[in-house]
Coordinates of C-alpha atoms in Angstrom, one line a residue:
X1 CA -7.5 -6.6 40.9
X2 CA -10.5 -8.6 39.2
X3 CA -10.1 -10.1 36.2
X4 CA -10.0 -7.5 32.8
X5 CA -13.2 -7.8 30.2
X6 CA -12.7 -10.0 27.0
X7 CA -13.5 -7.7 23.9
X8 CA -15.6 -10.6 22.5
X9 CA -18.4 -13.3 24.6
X10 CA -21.9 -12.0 25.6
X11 CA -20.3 -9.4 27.4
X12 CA -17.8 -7.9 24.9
X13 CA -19.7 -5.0 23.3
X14 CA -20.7 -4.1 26.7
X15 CA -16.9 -4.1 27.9
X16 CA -16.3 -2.1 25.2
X17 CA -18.4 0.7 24.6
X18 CA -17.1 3.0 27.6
X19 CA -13.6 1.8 26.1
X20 CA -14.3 2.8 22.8
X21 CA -16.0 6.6 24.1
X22 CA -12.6 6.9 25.7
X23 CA -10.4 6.2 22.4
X24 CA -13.0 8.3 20.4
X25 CA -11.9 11.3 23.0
X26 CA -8.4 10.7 22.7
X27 CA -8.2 11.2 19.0
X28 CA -10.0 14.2 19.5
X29 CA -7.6 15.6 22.2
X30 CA -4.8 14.4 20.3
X31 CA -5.8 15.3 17.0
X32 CA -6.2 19.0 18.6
X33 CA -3.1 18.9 20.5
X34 CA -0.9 18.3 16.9
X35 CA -3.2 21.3 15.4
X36 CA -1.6 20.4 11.7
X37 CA -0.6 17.2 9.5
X38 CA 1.9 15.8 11.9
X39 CA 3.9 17.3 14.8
X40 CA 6.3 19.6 15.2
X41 CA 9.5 19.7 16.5
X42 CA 11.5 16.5 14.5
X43 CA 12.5 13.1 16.1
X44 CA 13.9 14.0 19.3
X45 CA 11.0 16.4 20.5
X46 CA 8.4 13.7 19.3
X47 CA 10.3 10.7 21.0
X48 CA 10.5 12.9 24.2
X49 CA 7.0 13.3 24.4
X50 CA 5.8 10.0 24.0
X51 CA 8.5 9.1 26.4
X52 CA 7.0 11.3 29.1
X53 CA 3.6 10.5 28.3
X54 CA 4.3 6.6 28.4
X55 CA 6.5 6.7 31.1
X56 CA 7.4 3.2 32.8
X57 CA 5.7 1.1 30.1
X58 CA 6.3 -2.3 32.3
X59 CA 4.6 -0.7 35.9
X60 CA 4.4 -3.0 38.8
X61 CA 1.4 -1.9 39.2
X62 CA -1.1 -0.9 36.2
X63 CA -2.7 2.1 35.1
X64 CA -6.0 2.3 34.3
X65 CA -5.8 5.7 32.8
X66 CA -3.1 4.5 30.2
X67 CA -5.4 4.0 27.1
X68 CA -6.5 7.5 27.1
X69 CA -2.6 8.6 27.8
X70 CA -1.0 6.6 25.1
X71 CA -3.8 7.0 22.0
X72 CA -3.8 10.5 22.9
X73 CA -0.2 10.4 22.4
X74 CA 0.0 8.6 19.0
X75 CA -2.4 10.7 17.9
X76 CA -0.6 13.9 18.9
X77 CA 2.6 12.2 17.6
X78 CA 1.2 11.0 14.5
X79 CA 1.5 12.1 10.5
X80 CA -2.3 12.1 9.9
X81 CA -3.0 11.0 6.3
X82 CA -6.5 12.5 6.4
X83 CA -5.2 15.8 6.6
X84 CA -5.0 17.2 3.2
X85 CA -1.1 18.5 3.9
X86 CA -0.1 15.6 4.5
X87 CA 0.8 13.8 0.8
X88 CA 4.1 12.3 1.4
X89 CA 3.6 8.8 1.0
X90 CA 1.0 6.0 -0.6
X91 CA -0.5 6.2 2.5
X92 CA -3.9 6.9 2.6
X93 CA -6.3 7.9 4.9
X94 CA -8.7 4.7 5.8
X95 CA -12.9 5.0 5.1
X96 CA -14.7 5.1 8.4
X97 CA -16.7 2.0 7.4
X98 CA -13.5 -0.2 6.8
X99 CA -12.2 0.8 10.0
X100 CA -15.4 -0.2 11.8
X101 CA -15.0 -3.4 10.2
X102 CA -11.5 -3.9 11.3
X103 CA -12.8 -3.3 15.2
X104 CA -14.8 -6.3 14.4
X105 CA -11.9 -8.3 13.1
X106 CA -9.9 -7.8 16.1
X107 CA -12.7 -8.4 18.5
X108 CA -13.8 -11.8 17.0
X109 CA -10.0 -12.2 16.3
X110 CA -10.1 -15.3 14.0
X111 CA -7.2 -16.7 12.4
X112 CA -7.0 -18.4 9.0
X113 CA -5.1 -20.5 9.3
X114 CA -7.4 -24.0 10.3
X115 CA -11.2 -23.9 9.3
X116 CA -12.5 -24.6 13.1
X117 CA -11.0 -20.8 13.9
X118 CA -12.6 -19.2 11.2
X119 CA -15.0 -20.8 10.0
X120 CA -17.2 -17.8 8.1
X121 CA -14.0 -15.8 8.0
X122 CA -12.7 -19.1 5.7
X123 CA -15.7 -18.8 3.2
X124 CA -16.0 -15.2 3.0
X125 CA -12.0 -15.0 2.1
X126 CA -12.8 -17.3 -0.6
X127 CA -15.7 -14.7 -2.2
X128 CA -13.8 -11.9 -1.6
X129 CA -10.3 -13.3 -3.5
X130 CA -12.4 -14.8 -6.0
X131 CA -14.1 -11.6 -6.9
X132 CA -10.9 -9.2 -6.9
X133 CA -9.0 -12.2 -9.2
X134 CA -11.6 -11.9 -11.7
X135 CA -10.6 -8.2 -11.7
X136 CA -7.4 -9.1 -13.0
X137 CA -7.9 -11.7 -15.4
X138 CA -7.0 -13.9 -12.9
X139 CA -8.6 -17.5 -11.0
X140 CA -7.2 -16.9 -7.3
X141 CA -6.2 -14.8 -5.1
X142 CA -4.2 -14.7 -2.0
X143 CA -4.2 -11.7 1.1
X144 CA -1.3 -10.6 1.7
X145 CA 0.3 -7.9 4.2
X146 CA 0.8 -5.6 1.4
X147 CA 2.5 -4.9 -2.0
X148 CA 6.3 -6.6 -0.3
X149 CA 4.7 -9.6 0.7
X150 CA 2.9 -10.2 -2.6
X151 CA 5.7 -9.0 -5.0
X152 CA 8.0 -12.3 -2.6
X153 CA 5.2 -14.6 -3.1
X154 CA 5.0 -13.9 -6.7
X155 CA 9.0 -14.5 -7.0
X156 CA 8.5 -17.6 -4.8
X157 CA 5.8 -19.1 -6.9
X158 CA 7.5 -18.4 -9.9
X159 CA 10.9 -19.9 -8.8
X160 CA 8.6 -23.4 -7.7
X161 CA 6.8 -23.2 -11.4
X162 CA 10.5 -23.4 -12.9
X163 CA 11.6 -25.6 -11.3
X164 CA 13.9 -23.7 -8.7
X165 CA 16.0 -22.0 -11.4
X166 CA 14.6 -18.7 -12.4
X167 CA 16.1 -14.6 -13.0
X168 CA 14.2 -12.2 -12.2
X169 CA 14.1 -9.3 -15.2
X170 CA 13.0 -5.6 -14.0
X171 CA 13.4 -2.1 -14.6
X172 CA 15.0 0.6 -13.2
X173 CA 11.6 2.1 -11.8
X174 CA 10.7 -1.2 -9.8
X175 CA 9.9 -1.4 -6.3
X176 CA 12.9 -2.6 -4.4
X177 CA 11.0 -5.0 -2.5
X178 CA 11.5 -6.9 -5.5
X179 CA 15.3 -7.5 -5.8
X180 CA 15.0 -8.0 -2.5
X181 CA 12.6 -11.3 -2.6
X182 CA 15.1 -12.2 -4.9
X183 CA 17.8 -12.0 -2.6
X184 CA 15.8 -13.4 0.1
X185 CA 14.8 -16.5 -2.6
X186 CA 18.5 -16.9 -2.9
X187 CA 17.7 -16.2 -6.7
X188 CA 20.8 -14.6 -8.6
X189 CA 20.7 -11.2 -8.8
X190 CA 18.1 -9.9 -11.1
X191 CA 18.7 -8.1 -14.4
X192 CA 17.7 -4.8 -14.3
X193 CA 17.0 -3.1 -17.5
X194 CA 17.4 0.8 -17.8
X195 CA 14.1 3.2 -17.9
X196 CA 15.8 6.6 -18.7
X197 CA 12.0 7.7 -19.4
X198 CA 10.6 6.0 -16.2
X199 CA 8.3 3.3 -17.3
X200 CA 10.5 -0.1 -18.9
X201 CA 11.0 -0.5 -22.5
X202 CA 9.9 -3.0 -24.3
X203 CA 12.9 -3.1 -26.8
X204 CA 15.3 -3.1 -23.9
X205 CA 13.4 -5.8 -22.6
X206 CA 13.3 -7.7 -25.9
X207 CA 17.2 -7.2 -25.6
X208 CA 17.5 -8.2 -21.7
X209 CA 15.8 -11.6 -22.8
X210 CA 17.9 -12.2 -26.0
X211 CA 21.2 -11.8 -23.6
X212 CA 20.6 -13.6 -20.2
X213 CA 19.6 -16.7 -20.3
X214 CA 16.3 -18.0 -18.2
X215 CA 14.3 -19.3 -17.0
X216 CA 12.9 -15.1 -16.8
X217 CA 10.4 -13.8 -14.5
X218 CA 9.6 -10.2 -15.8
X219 CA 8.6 -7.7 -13.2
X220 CA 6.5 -5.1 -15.1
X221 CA 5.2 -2.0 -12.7
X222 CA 1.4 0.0 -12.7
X223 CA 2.1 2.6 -10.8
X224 CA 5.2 3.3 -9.5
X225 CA 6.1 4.5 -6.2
X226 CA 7.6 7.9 -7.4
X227 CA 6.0 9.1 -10.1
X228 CA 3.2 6.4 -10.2
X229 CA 3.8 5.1 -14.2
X230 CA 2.6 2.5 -15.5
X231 CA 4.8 0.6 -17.3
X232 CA 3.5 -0.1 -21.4
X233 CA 1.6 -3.5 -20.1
X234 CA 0.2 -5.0 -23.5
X235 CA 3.8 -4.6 -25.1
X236 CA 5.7 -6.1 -22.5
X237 CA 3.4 -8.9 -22.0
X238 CA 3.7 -9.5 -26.3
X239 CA 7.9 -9.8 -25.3
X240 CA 7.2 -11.8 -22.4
X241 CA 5.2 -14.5 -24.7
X242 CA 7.6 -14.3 -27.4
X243 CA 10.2 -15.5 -25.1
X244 CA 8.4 -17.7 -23.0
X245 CA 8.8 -15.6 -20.2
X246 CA 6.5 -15.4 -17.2
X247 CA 5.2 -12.0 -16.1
X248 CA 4.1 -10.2 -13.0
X249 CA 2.7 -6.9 -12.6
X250 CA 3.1 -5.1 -9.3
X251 CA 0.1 -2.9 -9.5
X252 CA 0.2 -2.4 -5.8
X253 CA -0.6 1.4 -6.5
X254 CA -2.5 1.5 -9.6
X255 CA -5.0 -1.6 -8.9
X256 CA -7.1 0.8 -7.6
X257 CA -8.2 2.0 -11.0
X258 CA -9.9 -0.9 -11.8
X259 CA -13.0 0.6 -9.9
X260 CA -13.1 3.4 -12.3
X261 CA -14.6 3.2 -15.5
X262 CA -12.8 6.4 -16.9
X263 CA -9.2 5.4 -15.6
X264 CA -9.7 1.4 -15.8
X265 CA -8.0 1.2 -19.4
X266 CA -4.9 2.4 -18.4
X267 CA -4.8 -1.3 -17.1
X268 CA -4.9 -2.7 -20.5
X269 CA -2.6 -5.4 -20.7
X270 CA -3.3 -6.8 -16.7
X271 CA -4.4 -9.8 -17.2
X272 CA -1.9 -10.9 -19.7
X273 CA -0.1 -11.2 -16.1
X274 CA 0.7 -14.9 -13.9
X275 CA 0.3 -12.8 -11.2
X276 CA -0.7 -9.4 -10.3
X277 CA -0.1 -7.5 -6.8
X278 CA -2.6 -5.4 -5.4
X279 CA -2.4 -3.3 -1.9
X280 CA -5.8 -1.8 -1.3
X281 CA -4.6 0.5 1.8
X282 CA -3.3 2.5 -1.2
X283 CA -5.6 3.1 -3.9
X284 CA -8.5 1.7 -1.8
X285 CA -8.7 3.6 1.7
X286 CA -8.3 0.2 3.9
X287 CA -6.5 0.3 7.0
X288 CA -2.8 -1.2 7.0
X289 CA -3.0 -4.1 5.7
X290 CA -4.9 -5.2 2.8
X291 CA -2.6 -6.7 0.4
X292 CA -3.7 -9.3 -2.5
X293 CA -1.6 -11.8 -4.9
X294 CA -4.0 -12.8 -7.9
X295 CA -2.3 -16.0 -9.4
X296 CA -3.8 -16.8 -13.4
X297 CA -2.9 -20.8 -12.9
X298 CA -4.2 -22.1 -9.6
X299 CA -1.8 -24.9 -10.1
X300 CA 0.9 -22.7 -9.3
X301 CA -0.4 -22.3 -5.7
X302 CA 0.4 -26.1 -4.9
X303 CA 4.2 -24.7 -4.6
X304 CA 2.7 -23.6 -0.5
X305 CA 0.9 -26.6 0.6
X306 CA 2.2 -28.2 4.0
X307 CA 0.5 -30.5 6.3
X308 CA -0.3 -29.6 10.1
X309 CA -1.8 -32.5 11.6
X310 CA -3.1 -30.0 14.5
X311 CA -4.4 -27.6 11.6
X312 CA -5.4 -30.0 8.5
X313 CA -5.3 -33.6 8.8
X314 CA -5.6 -35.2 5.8
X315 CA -9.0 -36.9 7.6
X316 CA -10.6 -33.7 8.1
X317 CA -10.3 -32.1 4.7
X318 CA -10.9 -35.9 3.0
X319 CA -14.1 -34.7 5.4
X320 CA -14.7 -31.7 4.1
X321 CA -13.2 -28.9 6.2
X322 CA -11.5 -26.6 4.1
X323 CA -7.0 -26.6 4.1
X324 CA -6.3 -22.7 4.6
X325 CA -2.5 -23.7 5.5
X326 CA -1.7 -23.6 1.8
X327 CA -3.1 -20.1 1.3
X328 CA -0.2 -18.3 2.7
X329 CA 3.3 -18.5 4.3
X330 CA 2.1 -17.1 7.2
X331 CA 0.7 -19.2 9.8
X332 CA -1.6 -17.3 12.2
X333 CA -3.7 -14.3 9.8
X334 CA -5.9 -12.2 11.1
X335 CA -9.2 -11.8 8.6
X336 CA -7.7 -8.8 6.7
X337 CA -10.6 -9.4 4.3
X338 CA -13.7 -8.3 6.5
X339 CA -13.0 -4.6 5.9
X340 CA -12.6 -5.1 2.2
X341 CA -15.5 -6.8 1.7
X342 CA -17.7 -4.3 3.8
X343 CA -16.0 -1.2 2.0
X344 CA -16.7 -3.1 -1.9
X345 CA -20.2 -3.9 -0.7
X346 CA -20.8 -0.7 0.9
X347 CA -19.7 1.8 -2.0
X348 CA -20.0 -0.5 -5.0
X349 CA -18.0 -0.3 -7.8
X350 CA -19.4 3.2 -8.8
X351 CA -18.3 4.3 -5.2
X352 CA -15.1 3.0 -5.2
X353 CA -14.6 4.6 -9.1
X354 CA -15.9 8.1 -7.8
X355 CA -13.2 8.4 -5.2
X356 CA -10.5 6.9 -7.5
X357 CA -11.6 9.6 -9.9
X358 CA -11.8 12.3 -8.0
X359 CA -8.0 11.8 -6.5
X360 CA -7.1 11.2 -9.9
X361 CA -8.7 14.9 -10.7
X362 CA -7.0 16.7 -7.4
X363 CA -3.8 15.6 -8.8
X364 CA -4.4 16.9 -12.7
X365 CA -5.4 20.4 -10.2
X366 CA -2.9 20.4 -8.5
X367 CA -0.3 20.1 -11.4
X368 CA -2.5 22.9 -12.9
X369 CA -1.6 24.7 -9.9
X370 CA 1.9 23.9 -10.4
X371 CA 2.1 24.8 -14.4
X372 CA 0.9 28.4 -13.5
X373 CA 3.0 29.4 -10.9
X374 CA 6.1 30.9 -12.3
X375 CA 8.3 29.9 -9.0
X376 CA 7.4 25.8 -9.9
X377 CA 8.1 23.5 -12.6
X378 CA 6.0 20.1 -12.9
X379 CA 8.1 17.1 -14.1
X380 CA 5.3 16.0 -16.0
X381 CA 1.5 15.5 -16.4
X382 CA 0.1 12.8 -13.8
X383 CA -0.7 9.1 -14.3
X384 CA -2.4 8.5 -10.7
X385 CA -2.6 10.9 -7.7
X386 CA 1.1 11.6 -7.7
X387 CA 2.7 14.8 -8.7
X388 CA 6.3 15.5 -9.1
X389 CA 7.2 19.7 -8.6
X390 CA 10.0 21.7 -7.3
X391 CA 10.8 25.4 -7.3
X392 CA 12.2 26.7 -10.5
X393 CA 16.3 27.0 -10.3
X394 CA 16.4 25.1 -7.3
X395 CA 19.1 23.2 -6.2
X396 CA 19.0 19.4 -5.0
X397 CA 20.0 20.7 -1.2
X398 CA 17.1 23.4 -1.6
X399 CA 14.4 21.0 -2.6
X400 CA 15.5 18.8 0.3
X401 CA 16.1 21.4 3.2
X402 CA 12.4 22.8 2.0
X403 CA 10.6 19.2 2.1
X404 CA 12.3 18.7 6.0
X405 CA 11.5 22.0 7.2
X406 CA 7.7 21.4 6.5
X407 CA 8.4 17.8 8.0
X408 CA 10.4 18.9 11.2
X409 CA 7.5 22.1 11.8
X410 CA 4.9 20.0 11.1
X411 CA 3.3 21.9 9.0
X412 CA 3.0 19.8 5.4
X413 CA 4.4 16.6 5.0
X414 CA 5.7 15.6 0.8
X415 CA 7.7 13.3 -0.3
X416 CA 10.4 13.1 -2.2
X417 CA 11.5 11.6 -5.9
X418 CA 14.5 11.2 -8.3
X419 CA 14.0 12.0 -11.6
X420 CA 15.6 13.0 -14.7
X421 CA 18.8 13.4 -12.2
X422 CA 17.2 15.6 -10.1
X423 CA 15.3 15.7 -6.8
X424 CA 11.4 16.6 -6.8
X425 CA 9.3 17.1 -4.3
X426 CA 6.1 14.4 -4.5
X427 CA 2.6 15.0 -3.2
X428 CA 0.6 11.7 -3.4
X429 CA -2.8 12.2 -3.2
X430 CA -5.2 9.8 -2.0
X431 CA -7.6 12.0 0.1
X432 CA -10.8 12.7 -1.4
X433 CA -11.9 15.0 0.6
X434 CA -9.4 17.6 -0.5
X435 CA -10.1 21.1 -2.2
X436 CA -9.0 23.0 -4.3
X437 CA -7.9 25.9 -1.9
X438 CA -6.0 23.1 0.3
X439 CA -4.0 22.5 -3.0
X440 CA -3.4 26.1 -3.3
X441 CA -2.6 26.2 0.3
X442 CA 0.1 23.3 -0.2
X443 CA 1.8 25.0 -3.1
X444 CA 1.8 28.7 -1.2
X445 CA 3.3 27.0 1.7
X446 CA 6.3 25.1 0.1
X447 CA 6.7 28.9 -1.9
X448 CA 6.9 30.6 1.4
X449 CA 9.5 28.0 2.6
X450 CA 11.6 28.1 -0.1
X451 CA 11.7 31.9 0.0
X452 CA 13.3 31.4 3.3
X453 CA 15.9 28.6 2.6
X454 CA 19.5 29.6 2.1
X455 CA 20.3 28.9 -0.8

């Protein structure tokens, strides 16, 4: 067997363009094959045919055909976020030019973590996190994996800027990645203050940090995973400074409406934060991952240095080559900031606002939608692209026998919420290319199931 092509080297592109026609086939066959938003048939039909398609995945000898076989069997397998029935999750589906990008991340395949692997991967991660901190009110930036990975580096910096002694305040609606850093910190466990109307109160807060004694690290939220709230930022951050409390804003869904001029003040109060998360494979059509930390004090990011001799010698950055060991706690990173910097110079801010509006408007149509139909009742207007409906008299069990019959047919994929001590079904919706009749479509669909479920 002679020796495979590199994707990168003189040679590279030419390696890969048959390689690439091949993949570009697959999704097509694939993509036909499912026929709908994701497949059909539940967990064990799905796992059964990737297990056939795959079949010994460790072969003595290889298979030249198995890039076709096992893209087209993701892709048949797989809950496709561009089609507009599927709105389960904040997963959206990624721009074509971010993607592109990405190819030539992984074919150059640098990784930040010494200058002399990246060298103009280094300097443009350094324009790009610059730019987005500004956005925040912030000085630096770090890229993260995503909204878990900055909400624990946030924790983390804040337990190093108190000295190692810190409690984590949150409400009720935060994401649980948070408690979760905090048990992985070894932090006690954090004080979680009721939000009975979904977002955190800022007199319940008041109260949390009159009873428990701090060092306090307040965990506000701008756009939550269920309902996508934002929490009332200015008014926290006044209780956080009357206390002395430090303050971070996990904005890992609602970053995104920074872009738009018409949505970008319900962000008032952001840069009050120490540090804000942002996840732009949400609210900013990236490919899995693009994750960002924005840190106010840069000081606080002195809390991450270590010394590598093999990576940065004290002689080489006393020379000049930049330390990129201190910007995360990840060693090898690949240069998750290529496709965000093509997508924000691509589109612009005006681009990037006119798709955050227009998701922003499917969702105020969809609730619309929602509001008319006498078999529905909306929990409440939208604050993103997330919508919280269920059929009218429903049970709990109905609402979640409906939401897995669309998953296990394949035919619509929502999500699914707590609220007001009852279970919703949630469409996020982050695809800009959806109209209204696919709306209509969703709403008649989940009416047609429930008219079938037992009740």
């Amino acid at each position: 067997m002679s020796t495979p092509p590199l994707a990168s080297g003189p040679h590279g592109p030419d390696a890969l363009r048959p390689l690439l026609d091949t993949v570009l086939h697959a999704l097509h066959a694939g993509t036909a094959a499912r026929g709908g938003p994701l497949p059909a048939g539940g967990p064990d039909a799905v796992t059964a045919r990737v297990r056939d398609a795959a079949g010994d995945v460790l072969p003595d000898t290889g298979d030249p055909d198995a890039l076709r076989t096992l893209v087209t069997a993701l892709t048949e397998g797989a809950a496709d976020p561009a089609h507009p029935l599927c709105a389960a999750h904040l997963h959206g589906p990624p721009l074509a030019v971010a993607t592109a990008a990405d190819l030539a991340a992984s074919v150059l395949n640098p990784s930040l973590d010494s200058w002399d692997q990246a060298p103009a991967a280094s300097a443009l991660e350094t324009l790009l996190t610059r730019a987005l901190a500004r956005e925040t009110g912030a000085t630096d930036a770090l890229v993260t994996t995503g909204g878990t990975e900055s909400n624990q580096l946030a924790l983390l910096l804040a337990r190093e800027a108190a000295d190692g002694t810190l409690r984590l305040v949150h409400g009720a609606n935060a994401h649980h990645s948070l408690p979760r850093a905090a048990w992985l910190l070894g932090l006690p466990a954090p004080v979680v203050v009721p939000t009975p109307t979904g977002t955190l109160d800022p007199a319940a807060l008041d109260e949390a940090l009159d009873r428990v004694p701090g060092p306090h690290l307040v965990a506000a939220t701008a756009g939550t995973t269920d309902a996508g709230l934002i929490d009332p930022l200015p008014e926290i951050a006044d209780r956080c400074a009357a206390h002395g409390a430090r303050l971070h804003i996990d904005a890992a869904y609602g970053a995104g409406l920074l872009f738009s001029d018409r949505h970008r003040p319900k962000l008032t109060g952001l840069d009050a934060a120490h540090t804000v998360t942002l996840d732009l494979h949400k609210l900013g059509w990236q490919p899995i991952a693009a994750g960002l930390l924005t840190v106010k004090n840069p000081d606080d990011l002195t809390a991450l240095d270590q010394r590598a001799d093999y990576l940065n010698a004290h002689d080489d950055t006393e020379a000049g080559l930049p330390d990129l060991l201190g910007r995360s706690p990840r060693t090898s990173r690949r240069p998750d900031i290529l496709k965000i910097a093509v997508t924000l110079k691509t589109l612009g801010r005006d681009g990037l606002g006119a798709l955050v509006d227009r998701v922003c408007d499917l969702a105020q149509q969809f609730a619309d939608l929602v509001t008319g139909h006498p078999g529905f009742e909306l929990h409440a207007p939208p604050t993103i692209s997330t919508v919280l409906f269920r059929p009218t008299d429903a049970t709990d069990d109905t609402v979640a026998t409906i939401r897995r019959t669309l998953l296990t047919t394949g035919r619509a994929a929502l999500g699914r919420a707590r609220a007001d001590g009852r279970l919703w079904l949630k469409a996020t919706l982050l695809n800009p290319h959806t109209r209204p009749d696919d709306l209509a479509a969703l709403l008649h669909l989940v009416h047609l199931v429930e008219g079938n479920t037992p009740r």
